[in-house]
Amino acid sequence: MIVVNTETLPGMRIVQVKGIVQGNTVRAKHLGRDIAAGFKNLVGGELHGYTELLTEARREAMERMLAQAQQLQANAVLNVRFSTSSVTQGAAEIYAYGTAVWVEPEAPAVPPPPRF
Amino acid sequence: MNADLVILLISLGISFVLLVLGWIVGRAREQAHMRDLDAREAAAREVLLTGLRSFPLGADPRHGAVLVSGECVIATDYFKTFAASLKKIFGGELTSFETLMDRARREATMRMVEQARQMGYDAVCNVRLEGVDISGTGTNPQAQAMAAATVFGTAYKRAV
């Protein structure tokens, strides 16, 4: 499955548009991480636990979106976007959406007919 | 000596120690991070980063295109939080949080660029940055400040 956030693909043309596909996930950090973050907030630095959480959340939302695209028998998802919203304290939603399409390689330039 | 006075002195002392600790360690960490970012950005200078929706300089169709992304969450420190709360009385620019947001965005962007480079691509277009409210400050103003950034774009190989 080809996934991009542009509207076109180099060397490919869209043959069929399958429609919009989406996936979301709401994730919360666990209490241990909260306490660790509390300490980190005294001296600064990266909060690796939360970075990981975001990476996992994005991956999960993407996978759900791709599962939908597969069901629609698409071979590419174009113009993918991510959106986030805060649902409740300590939990964030990551939402991925895009347009599922069927693409095919652009026809190569027709070779000149052989001359006899 | 009054017991209340002792408690007051102890709590003031703890705050002072945390303030100094935040100022020294936090600043050292921030400067080290900035230096690291400068070096990595210089190393990845040949990667063409754009926010354009098409493929600037043309894309080589043989290599295709792929979605790349990066994310980063950076903690504040005691000194920054204190400086910001002081500044909020008078209003104006909260410089200590500006650098924090900047670091999160640059780090996330570099992770995306490095992912693209590892896959053999030399350009990323349609770069989009998005903030995430991971600390919960959107629903709870008392929550601790935290800089979170996610970034994504389409990596491709330049035709020229």
PDB file of C-alpha atoms in Angstrom:
ATOM      1  CA  MET A   1       0.000   0.000   0.000  1.00  0.00           C
ATOM      2  CA  ILE A   2       1.366   3.406  -1.002  1.00  0.00           C
ATOM      3  CA  VAL A   3       0.732   6.116   1.585  1.00  0.00           C
ATOM      4  CA  VAL A   4       1.561   9.789   0.968  1.00  0.00           C
ATOM      5  CA  ASN A   5       0.202  13.167   1.982  1.00  0.00           C
ATOM      6  CA  THR A   6       0.418  14.651  -1.499  1.00  0.00           C
ATOM      7  CA  GLU A   7      -2.449  14.697  -3.983  1.00  0.00           C
ATOM      8  CA  THR A   8      -0.543  12.972  -6.754  1.00  0.00           C
ATOM      9  CA  LEU A   9       2.060  10.245  -7.081  1.00  0.00           C
ATOM     10  CA  PRO A  10       5.136  10.492  -9.289  1.00  0.00           C
ATOM     11  CA  GLY A  11       4.781   8.293 -12.372  1.00  0.00           C
ATOM     12  CA  MET A  12       1.328   7.052 -11.383  1.00  0.00           C
ATOM     13  CA  ARG A  13      -2.160   7.962 -12.413  1.00  0.00           C
ATOM     14  CA  ILE A  14      -5.356   7.562 -10.422  1.00  0.00           C
ATOM     15  CA  VAL A  15      -7.630   5.038 -12.091  1.00  0.00           C
ATOM     16  CA  GLN A  16     -10.339   4.780  -9.494  1.00  0.00           C
ATOM     17  CA  VAL A  17     -11.268   6.765  -6.378  1.00  0.00           C
ATOM     18  CA  LYS A  18     -12.539   4.551  -3.569  1.00  0.00           C
ATOM     19  CA  GLY A  19     -13.425   7.232  -1.043  1.00  0.00           C
ATOM     20  CA  ILE A  20     -12.266   8.576   2.276  1.00  0.00           C
ATOM     21  CA  VAL A  21     -10.724   6.245   4.851  1.00  0.00           C
ATOM     22  CA  GLN A  22      -9.993   7.013   8.466  1.00  0.00           C
ATOM     23  CA  GLY A  23      -8.646   5.629  11.701  1.00  0.00           C
ATOM     24  CA  ASN A  24      -8.426   7.002  15.205  1.00  0.00           C
ATOM     25  CA  THR A  25      -7.064   6.116  18.595  1.00  0.00           C
ATOM     26  CA  VAL A  26      -7.356   7.730  22.004  1.00  0.00           C
ATOM     27  CA  ARG A  27      -4.368   7.078  24.207  1.00  0.00           C
ATOM     28  CA  ALA A  28      -3.584   7.860  27.799  1.00  0.00           C
ATOM     29  CA  LYS A  29      -0.252   7.734  29.544  1.00  0.00           C
ATOM     30  CA  HIS A  30      -0.079   5.586  32.672  1.00  0.00           C
ATOM     31  CA  LEU A  31       0.409   6.919  36.158  1.00  0.00           C
ATOM     32  CA  GLY A  32       4.049   5.818  36.408  1.00  0.00           C
ATOM     33  CA  ARG A  33       4.897   7.909  33.384  1.00  0.00           C
ATOM     34  CA  ASP A  34       3.014  10.846  34.891  1.00  0.00           C
ATOM     35  CA  ILE A  35       5.122  10.684  38.023  1.00  0.00           C
ATOM     36  CA  ALA A  36       8.333  10.338  35.991  1.00  0.00           C
ATOM     37  CA  ALA A  37       7.244  13.311  33.885  1.00  0.00           C
ATOM     38  CA  GLY A  38       6.664  15.306  37.054  1.00  0.00           C
ATOM     39  CA  PHE A  39      10.325  14.829  37.961  1.00  0.00           C
ATOM     40  CA  LYS A  40      11.492  15.528  34.418  1.00  0.00           C
ATOM     41  CA  ASN A  41       9.549  18.781  34.520  1.00  0.00           C
ATOM     42  CA  LEU A  42      11.942  20.011  37.209  1.00  0.00           C
ATOM     43  CA  VAL A  43      15.146  19.667  35.209  1.00  0.00           C
ATOM     44  CA  GLY A  44      13.999  19.607  31.583  1.00  0.00           C
ATOM     45  CA  GLY A  45      14.833  17.176  28.781  1.00  0.00           C
ATOM     46  CA  GLU A  46      12.892  14.938  26.454  1.00  0.00           C
ATOM     47  CA  LEU A  47       9.971  12.902  27.764  1.00  0.00           C
ATOM     48  CA  HIS A  48      10.758   9.688  25.898  1.00  0.00           C
ATOM     49  CA  GLY A  49       7.708   7.887  27.286  1.00  0.00           C
ATOM     50  CA  TYR A  50       5.360  10.458  25.792  1.00  0.00           C
ATOM     51  CA  THR A  51       7.236  10.589  22.493  1.00  0.00           C
ATOM     52  CA  GLU A  52       6.827   6.807  22.260  1.00  0.00           C
ATOM     53  CA  LEU A  53       3.151   7.172  23.098  1.00  0.00           C
ATOM     54  CA  LEU A  54       2.696   9.573  20.182  1.00  0.00           C
ATOM     55  CA  THR A  55       4.603   7.279  17.806  1.00  0.00           C
ATOM     56  CA  GLU A  56       2.472   4.292  18.822  1.00  0.00           C
ATOM     57  CA  ALA A  57      -0.742   6.300  18.565  1.00  0.00           C
ATOM     58  CA  ARG A  58       0.099   7.558  15.087  1.00  0.00           C
ATOM     59  CA  ARG A  59       1.021   4.059  13.945  1.00  0.00           C
ATOM     60  CA  GLU A  60      -2.202   2.599  15.348  1.00  0.00           C
ATOM     61  CA  ALA A  61      -4.393   5.278  13.713  1.00  0.00           C
ATOM     62  CA  MET A  62      -2.585   4.700  10.400  1.00  0.00           C
ATOM     63  CA  GLU A  63      -3.038   0.933  10.630  1.00  0.00           C
ATOM     64  CA  ARG A  64      -6.776   1.330  11.174  1.00  0.00           C
ATOM     65  CA  MET A  65      -6.965   3.672   8.212  1.00  0.00           C
ATOM     66  CA  LEU A  66      -5.008   1.221   6.038  1.00  0.00           C
ATOM     67  CA  ALA A  67      -7.294  -1.654   7.084  1.00  0.00           C
ATOM     68  CA  GLN A  68     -10.242   0.355   5.759  1.00  0.00           C
ATOM     69  CA  ALA A  69      -8.388   1.073   2.540  1.00  0.00           C
ATOM     70  CA  GLN A  70      -7.671  -2.625   2.111  1.00  0.00           C
ATOM     71  CA  GLN A  71     -11.353  -3.422   2.552  1.00  0.00           C
ATOM     72  CA  LEU A  72     -12.148  -0.972  -0.227  1.00  0.00           C
ATOM     73  CA  GLN A  73      -9.544  -2.769  -2.365  1.00  0.00           C
ATOM     74  CA  ALA A  74      -7.409   0.304  -2.800  1.00  0.00           C
ATOM     75  CA  ASN A  75      -3.681   0.168  -3.463  1.00  0.00           C
ATOM     76  CA  ALA A  76      -2.836   3.685  -2.312  1.00  0.00           C
ATOM     77  CA  VAL A  77      -3.992   6.314   0.172  1.00  0.00           C
ATOM     78  CA  LEU A  78      -3.356   9.912  -0.910  1.00  0.00           C
ATOM     79  CA  ASN A  79      -3.491  13.232   0.923  1.00  0.00           C
ATOM     80  CA  VAL A  80      -3.200  11.654   4.368  1.00  0.00           C
ATOM     81  CA  ARG A  81      -3.685  14.100   7.230  1.00  0.00           C
ATOM     82  CA  PHE A  82      -3.422  13.796  10.962  1.00  0.00           C
ATOM     83  CA  SER A  83      -5.545  15.643  13.410  1.00  0.00           C
ATOM     84  CA  THR A  84      -5.443  15.664  17.185  1.00  0.00           C
ATOM     85  CA  SER A  85      -7.883  16.627  19.881  1.00  0.00           C
ATOM     86  CA  SER A  86      -7.731  16.563  23.646  1.00  0.00           C
ATOM     87  CA  VAL A  87     -10.576  14.415  24.919  1.00  0.00           C
ATOM     88  CA  THR A  88      -9.921  14.493  28.633  1.00  0.00           C
ATOM     89  CA  GLN A  89      -7.027  15.346  30.905  1.00  0.00           C
ATOM     90  CA  GLY A  90      -4.041  13.120  30.193  1.00  0.00           C
ATOM     91  CA  ALA A  91      -5.421  11.568  27.043  1.00  0.00           C
ATOM     92  CA  ALA A  92      -5.029  12.627  23.430  1.00  0.00           C
ATOM     93  CA  GLU A  93      -6.714  11.487  20.261  1.00  0.00           C
ATOM     94  CA  ILE A  94      -4.835  11.023  17.027  1.00  0.00           C
ATOM     95  CA  TYR A  95      -6.978  10.806  13.947  1.00  0.00           C
ATOM     96  CA  ALA A  96      -5.657   9.853  10.515  1.00  0.00           C
ATOM     97  CA  TYR A  97      -7.643  10.274   7.328  1.00  0.00           C
ATOM     98  CA  GLY A  98      -6.976  10.153   3.624  1.00  0.00           C
ATOM     99  CA  THR A  99      -8.406   9.260   0.247  1.00  0.00           C
ATOM    100  CA  ALA A 100      -8.199   5.652  -0.886  1.00  0.00           C
ATOM    101  CA  VAL A 101      -7.542   5.202  -4.594  1.00  0.00           C
ATOM    102  CA  TRP A 102      -6.419   2.637  -7.128  1.00  0.00           C
ATOM    103  CA  VAL A 103      -3.348   3.794  -9.019  1.00  0.00           C
ATOM    104  CA  GLU A 104      -1.567   2.378 -12.007  1.00  0.00           C
ATOM    105  CA  PRO A 105       1.794   3.249 -13.536  1.00  0.00           C
ATOM    106  CA  GLU A 106       1.508   5.849 -16.242  1.00  0.00           C
ATOM    107  CA  ALA A 107       1.616   4.217 -19.678  1.00  0.00           C
ATOM    108  CA  PRO A 108       5.214   4.331 -20.901  1.00  0.00           C
ATOM    109  CA  ALA A 109       5.807   6.379 -24.029  1.00  0.00           C
ATOM    110  CA  VAL A 110       4.634   4.336 -26.987  1.00  0.00           C
ATOM    111  CA  PRO A 111       7.682   3.098 -28.918  1.00  0.00           C
ATOM    112  CA  PRO A 112       7.635   4.046 -32.606  1.00  0.00           C
ATOM    113  CA  PRO A 113       6.308   1.262 -34.841  1.00  0.00           C
ATOM    114  CA  PRO A 114       9.066  -0.718 -36.525  1.00  0.00           C
ATOM    115  CA  ARG A 115       9.800   0.336 -40.082  1.00  0.00           C
ATOM    116  CA  PHE A 116      10.364  -2.190 -42.811  1.00  0.00           C
TER     117      PHE A 116
ATOM    118  CA  MET B   1      12.085  29.639  67.287  1.00  0.00           C
ATOM    119  CA  ASN B   2       8.586  29.529  65.897  1.00  0.00           C
ATOM    120  CA  ALA B   3       7.649  26.174  64.252  1.00  0.00           C
ATOM    121  CA  ASP B   4       5.709  27.917  61.484  1.00  0.00           C
ATOM    122  CA  LEU B   5       8.768  29.952  60.592  1.00  0.00           C
ATOM    123  CA  VAL B   6      10.896  26.789  60.322  1.00  0.00           C
ATOM    124  CA  ILE B   7       8.389  25.179  57.928  1.00  0.00           C
ATOM    125  CA  LEU B   8       8.270  28.353  55.866  1.00  0.00           C
ATOM    126  CA  LEU B   9      12.061  28.501  55.667  1.00  0.00           C
ATOM    127  CA  ILE B  10      12.296  24.821  54.667  1.00  0.00           C
ATOM    128  CA  SER B  11       9.698  25.160  51.908  1.00  0.00           C
ATOM    129  CA  LEU B  12      11.364  28.330  50.623  1.00  0.00           C
ATOM    130  CA  GLY B  13      14.702  26.515  50.699  1.00  0.00           C
ATOM    131  CA  ILE B  14      13.335  23.592  48.637  1.00  0.00           C
ATOM    132  CA  SER B  15      11.884  25.986  46.067  1.00  0.00           C
ATOM    133  CA  PHE B  16      15.185  27.829  45.871  1.00  0.00           C
ATOM    134  CA  VAL B  17      17.159  24.611  45.392  1.00  0.00           C
ATOM    135  CA  LEU B  18      14.765  23.467  42.647  1.00  0.00           C
ATOM    136  CA  LEU B  19      15.010  26.864  40.991  1.00  0.00           C
ATOM    137  CA  VAL B  20      18.804  26.745  40.920  1.00  0.00           C
ATOM    138  CA  LEU B  21      18.749  23.090  39.803  1.00  0.00           C
ATOM    139  CA  GLY B  22      16.274  23.914  37.022  1.00  0.00           C
ATOM    140  CA  TRP B  23      18.312  26.893  35.924  1.00  0.00           C
ATOM    141  CA  ILE B  24      21.657  25.051  35.813  1.00  0.00           C
ATOM    142  CA  VAL B  25      20.597  21.597  34.572  1.00  0.00           C
ATOM    143  CA  GLY B  26      17.734  22.833  32.393  1.00  0.00           C
ATOM    144  CA  ARG B  27      19.888  25.427  30.666  1.00  0.00           C
ATOM    145  CA  ALA B  28      22.759  22.988  30.124  1.00  0.00           C
ATOM    146  CA  ARG B  29      20.375  20.452  28.617  1.00  0.00           C
ATOM    147  CA  GLU B  30      18.729  23.045  26.399  1.00  0.00           C
ATOM    148  CA  GLN B  31      22.069  24.314  25.080  1.00  0.00           C
ATOM    149  CA  ALA B  32      23.301  20.762  24.465  1.00  0.00           C
ATOM    150  CA  HIS B  33      20.083  19.973  22.588  1.00  0.00           C
ATOM    151  CA  MET B  34      20.363  23.139  20.467  1.00  0.00           C
ATOM    152  CA  ARG B  35      23.966  22.285  19.545  1.00  0.00           C
ATOM    153  CA  ASP B  36      22.936  18.731  18.661  1.00  0.00           C
ATOM    154  CA  LEU B  37      20.096  20.063  16.488  1.00  0.00           C
ATOM    155  CA  ASP B  38      22.406  22.548  14.732  1.00  0.00           C
ATOM    156  CA  ALA B  39      24.863  19.758  13.887  1.00  0.00           C
ATOM    157  CA  ARG B  40      22.172  17.380  12.640  1.00  0.00           C
ATOM    158  CA  GLU B  41      20.494  20.084  10.579  1.00  0.00           C
ATOM    159  CA  ALA B  42      23.821  20.932   8.983  1.00  0.00           C
ATOM    160  CA  ALA B  43      24.435  17.246   8.198  1.00  0.00           C
ATOM    161  CA  ALA B  44      21.013  16.888   6.544  1.00  0.00           C
ATOM    162  CA  ARG B  45      21.209  20.105   4.541  1.00  0.00           C
ATOM    163  CA  GLU B  46      21.022  18.339   1.184  1.00  0.00           C
ATOM    164  CA  VAL B  47      17.499  17.139   1.985  1.00  0.00           C
ATOM    165  CA  LEU B  48      15.026  19.510   0.307  1.00  0.00           C
ATOM    166  CA  LEU B  49      12.326  20.357   2.849  1.00  0.00           C
ATOM    167  CA  THR B  50       9.239  22.124   1.520  1.00  0.00           C
ATOM    168  CA  GLY B  51       5.650  22.758   2.472  1.00  0.00           C
ATOM    169  CA  LEU B  52       4.557  22.631  -1.155  1.00  0.00           C
ATOM    170  CA  ARG B  53       1.786  20.248  -2.094  1.00  0.00           C
ATOM    171  CA  SER B  54       3.370  18.973  -5.284  1.00  0.00           C
ATOM    172  CA  PHE B  55       6.893  17.624  -5.812  1.00  0.00           C
ATOM    173  CA  PRO B  56       9.310  20.536  -6.269  1.00  0.00           C
ATOM    174  CA  LEU B  57      12.247  19.778  -8.621  1.00  0.00           C
ATOM    175  CA  GLY B  58      10.319  16.744  -9.867  1.00  0.00           C
ATOM    176  CA  ALA B  59      10.179  13.267  -8.395  1.00  0.00           C
ATOM    177  CA  ASP B  60      11.924  10.227  -9.777  1.00  0.00           C
ATOM    178  CA  PRO B  61       9.057   7.761 -10.377  1.00  0.00           C
ATOM    179  CA  ARG B  62      11.347   4.739  -9.997  1.00  0.00           C
ATOM    180  CA  HIS B  63      11.754   5.397  -6.282  1.00  0.00           C
ATOM    181  CA  GLY B  64       8.136   6.208  -5.497  1.00  0.00           C
ATOM    182  CA  ALA B  65       7.076   8.301  -2.534  1.00  0.00           C
ATOM    183  CA  VAL B  66       6.300   7.496   1.060  1.00  0.00           C
ATOM    184  CA  LEU B  67       4.837   9.151   4.133  1.00  0.00           C
ATOM    185  CA  VAL B  68       7.449   9.959   6.783  1.00  0.00           C
ATOM    186  CA  SER B  69       6.831  11.397  10.223  1.00  0.00           C
ATOM    187  CA  GLY B  70       8.450  12.381  13.474  1.00  0.00           C
ATOM    188  CA  GLU B  71       7.343  13.309  16.952  1.00  0.00           C
ATOM    189  CA  CYS B  72       8.888  14.738  20.076  1.00  0.00           C
ATOM    190  CA  VAL B  73       7.733  15.709  23.569  1.00  0.00           C
ATOM    191  CA  ILE B  74       9.961  17.970  25.661  1.00  0.00           C
ATOM    192  CA  ALA B  75       9.580  18.729  29.345  1.00  0.00           C
ATOM    193  CA  THR B  76       9.813  22.170  30.846  1.00  0.00           C
ATOM    194  CA  ASP B  77      12.013  22.805  33.867  1.00  0.00           C
ATOM    195  CA  TYR B  78      11.332  24.421  37.232  1.00  0.00           C
ATOM    196  CA  PHE B  79      13.107  27.621  36.301  1.00  0.00           C
ATOM    197  CA  LYS B  80      11.218  28.026  33.002  1.00  0.00           C
ATOM    198  CA  THR B  81       7.883  27.428  34.732  1.00  0.00           C
ATOM    199  CA  PHE B  82       8.788  29.984  37.403  1.00  0.00           C
ATOM    200  CA  ALA B  83      10.011  32.551  34.870  1.00  0.00           C
ATOM    201  CA  ALA B  84       6.837  32.110  32.821  1.00  0.00           C
ATOM    202  CA  SER B  85       4.543  32.488  35.823  1.00  0.00           C
ATOM    203  CA  LEU B  86       6.329  35.725  36.751  1.00  0.00           C
ATOM    204  CA  LYS B  87       6.097  37.013  33.187  1.00  0.00           C
ATOM    205  CA  LYS B  88       2.377  36.197  33.066  1.00  0.00           C
ATOM    206  CA  ILE B  89       1.712  38.856  35.705  1.00  0.00           C
ATOM    207  CA  PHE B  90       2.863  41.572  33.307  1.00  0.00           C
ATOM    208  CA  GLY B  91       2.068  39.817  30.045  1.00  0.00           C
ATOM    209  CA  GLY B  92       4.245  39.777  26.960  1.00  0.00           C
ATOM    210  CA  GLU B  93       6.562  37.295  25.378  1.00  0.00           C
ATOM    211  CA  LEU B  94       7.226  34.031  27.258  1.00  0.00           C
ATOM    212  CA  THR B  95      10.687  33.440  25.824  1.00  0.00           C
ATOM    213  CA  SER B  96      11.370  30.401  28.017  1.00  0.00           C
ATOM    214  CA  PHE B  97       8.436  28.533  26.459  1.00  0.00           C
ATOM    215  CA  GLU B  98       9.225  29.779  22.956  1.00  0.00           C
ATOM    216  CA  THR B  99      12.533  27.938  22.904  1.00  0.00           C
ATOM    217  CA  LEU B 100      10.801  24.863  24.322  1.00  0.00           C
ATOM    218  CA  MET B 101       8.258  24.720  21.482  1.00  0.00           C
ATOM    219  CA  ASP B 102      11.012  25.443  18.988  1.00  0.00           C
ATOM    220  CA  ARG B 103      13.107  22.532  20.251  1.00  0.00           C
ATOM    221  CA  ALA B 104      10.178  20.085  20.076  1.00  0.00           C
ATOM    222  CA  ARG B 105       9.373  21.102  16.485  1.00  0.00           C
ATOM    223  CA  ARG B 106      12.980  21.023  15.286  1.00  0.00           C
ATOM    224  CA  GLU B 107      13.622  17.656  16.917  1.00  0.00           C
ATOM    225  CA  ALA B 108      10.450  16.157  15.408  1.00  0.00           C
ATOM    226  CA  THR B 109      11.387  17.568  11.985  1.00  0.00           C
ATOM    227  CA  MET B 110      14.913  16.160  12.208  1.00  0.00           C
ATOM    228  CA  ARG B 111      13.555  12.718  13.087  1.00  0.00           C
ATOM    229  CA  MET B 112      11.347  12.844  10.012  1.00  0.00           C
ATOM    230  CA  VAL B 113      14.249  13.998   7.807  1.00  0.00           C
ATOM    231  CA  GLU B 114      16.548  11.303   9.188  1.00  0.00           C
ATOM    232  CA  GLN B 115      13.893   8.665   8.514  1.00  0.00           C
ATOM    233  CA  ALA B 116      13.638   9.894   4.913  1.00  0.00           C
ATOM    234  CA  ARG B 117      17.434   9.855   4.500  1.00  0.00           C
ATOM    235  CA  GLN B 118      17.686   6.336   5.889  1.00  0.00           C
ATOM    236  CA  MET B 119      15.239   5.176   3.243  1.00  0.00           C
ATOM    237  CA  GLY B 120      17.397   6.764   0.569  1.00  0.00           C
ATOM    238  CA  TYR B 121      15.231   9.795  -0.207  1.00  0.00           C
ATOM    239  CA  ASP B 122      16.624  13.297  -0.625  1.00  0.00           C
ATOM    240  CA  ALA B 123      13.512  15.482  -0.413  1.00  0.00           C
ATOM    241  CA  VAL B 124      10.391  15.839   1.711  1.00  0.00           C
ATOM    242  CA  CYS B 125       7.445  17.874   0.485  1.00  0.00           C
ATOM    243  CA  ASN B 126       4.083  18.893   1.955  1.00  0.00           C
ATOM    244  CA  VAL B 127       5.577  19.102   5.434  1.00  0.00           C
ATOM    245  CA  ARG B 128       2.866  19.629   8.027  1.00  0.00           C
ATOM    246  CA  LEU B 129       3.439  20.387  11.695  1.00  0.00           C
ATOM    247  CA  GLU B 130       0.843  19.682  14.301  1.00  0.00           C
ATOM    248  CA  GLY B 131       0.762  20.277  18.038  1.00  0.00           C
ATOM    249  CA  VAL B 132      -0.625  17.697  20.424  1.00  0.00           C
ATOM    250  CA  ASP B 133      -2.079  18.488  23.817  1.00  0.00           C
ATOM    251  CA  ILE B 134      -0.456  15.590  25.635  1.00  0.00           C
ATOM    252  CA  SER B 135      -0.139  17.298  28.999  1.00  0.00           C
ATOM    253  CA  GLY B 136      -3.856  18.060  29.172  1.00  0.00           C
ATOM    254  CA  THR B 137      -3.413  21.840  29.449  1.00  0.00           C
ATOM    255  CA  GLY B 138      -6.332  22.185  27.040  1.00  0.00           C
ATOM    256  CA  THR B 139      -8.746  20.704  29.553  1.00  0.00           C
ATOM    257  CA  ASN B 140      -6.917  21.535  32.777  1.00  0.00           C
ATOM    258  CA  PRO B 141      -5.123  24.878  33.088  1.00  0.00           C
ATOM    259  CA  GLN B 142      -3.267  23.592  36.156  1.00  0.00           C
ATOM    260  CA  ALA B 143      -1.533  20.842  34.163  1.00  0.00           C
ATOM    261  CA  GLN B 144       2.211  21.159  33.667  1.00  0.00           C
ATOM    262  CA  ALA B 145       3.425  22.749  30.470  1.00  0.00           C
ATOM    263  CA  MET B 146       4.908  20.377  27.912  1.00  0.00           C
ATOM    264  CA  ALA B 147       5.987  20.935  24.344  1.00  0.00           C
ATOM    265  CA  ALA B 148       4.718  18.242  21.985  1.00  0.00           C
ATOM    266  CA  ALA B 149       5.059  18.321  18.215  1.00  0.00           C
ATOM    267  CA  THR B 150       4.258  15.899  15.430  1.00  0.00           C
ATOM    268  CA  VAL B 151       5.347  16.442  11.854  1.00  0.00           C
ATOM    269  CA  PHE B 152       4.736  14.533   8.653  1.00  0.00           C
ATOM    270  CA  GLY B 153       5.443  14.841   4.958  1.00  0.00           C
ATOM    271  CA  THR B 154       5.999  12.905   1.758  1.00  0.00           C
ATOM    272  CA  ALA B 155       9.536  11.729   1.050  1.00  0.00           C
ATOM    273  CA  TYR B 156      10.682  11.314  -2.566  1.00  0.00           C
ATOM    274  CA  LYS B 157      13.799  11.196  -4.689  1.00  0.00           C
ATOM    275  CA  ARG B 158      14.521  14.347  -6.696  1.00  0.00           C
ATOM    276  CA  ALA B 159      14.603  14.018 -10.448  1.00  0.00           C
ATOM    277  CA  VAL B 160      17.183  16.817 -10.785  1.00  0.00           C
TER     278      VAL B 160
END
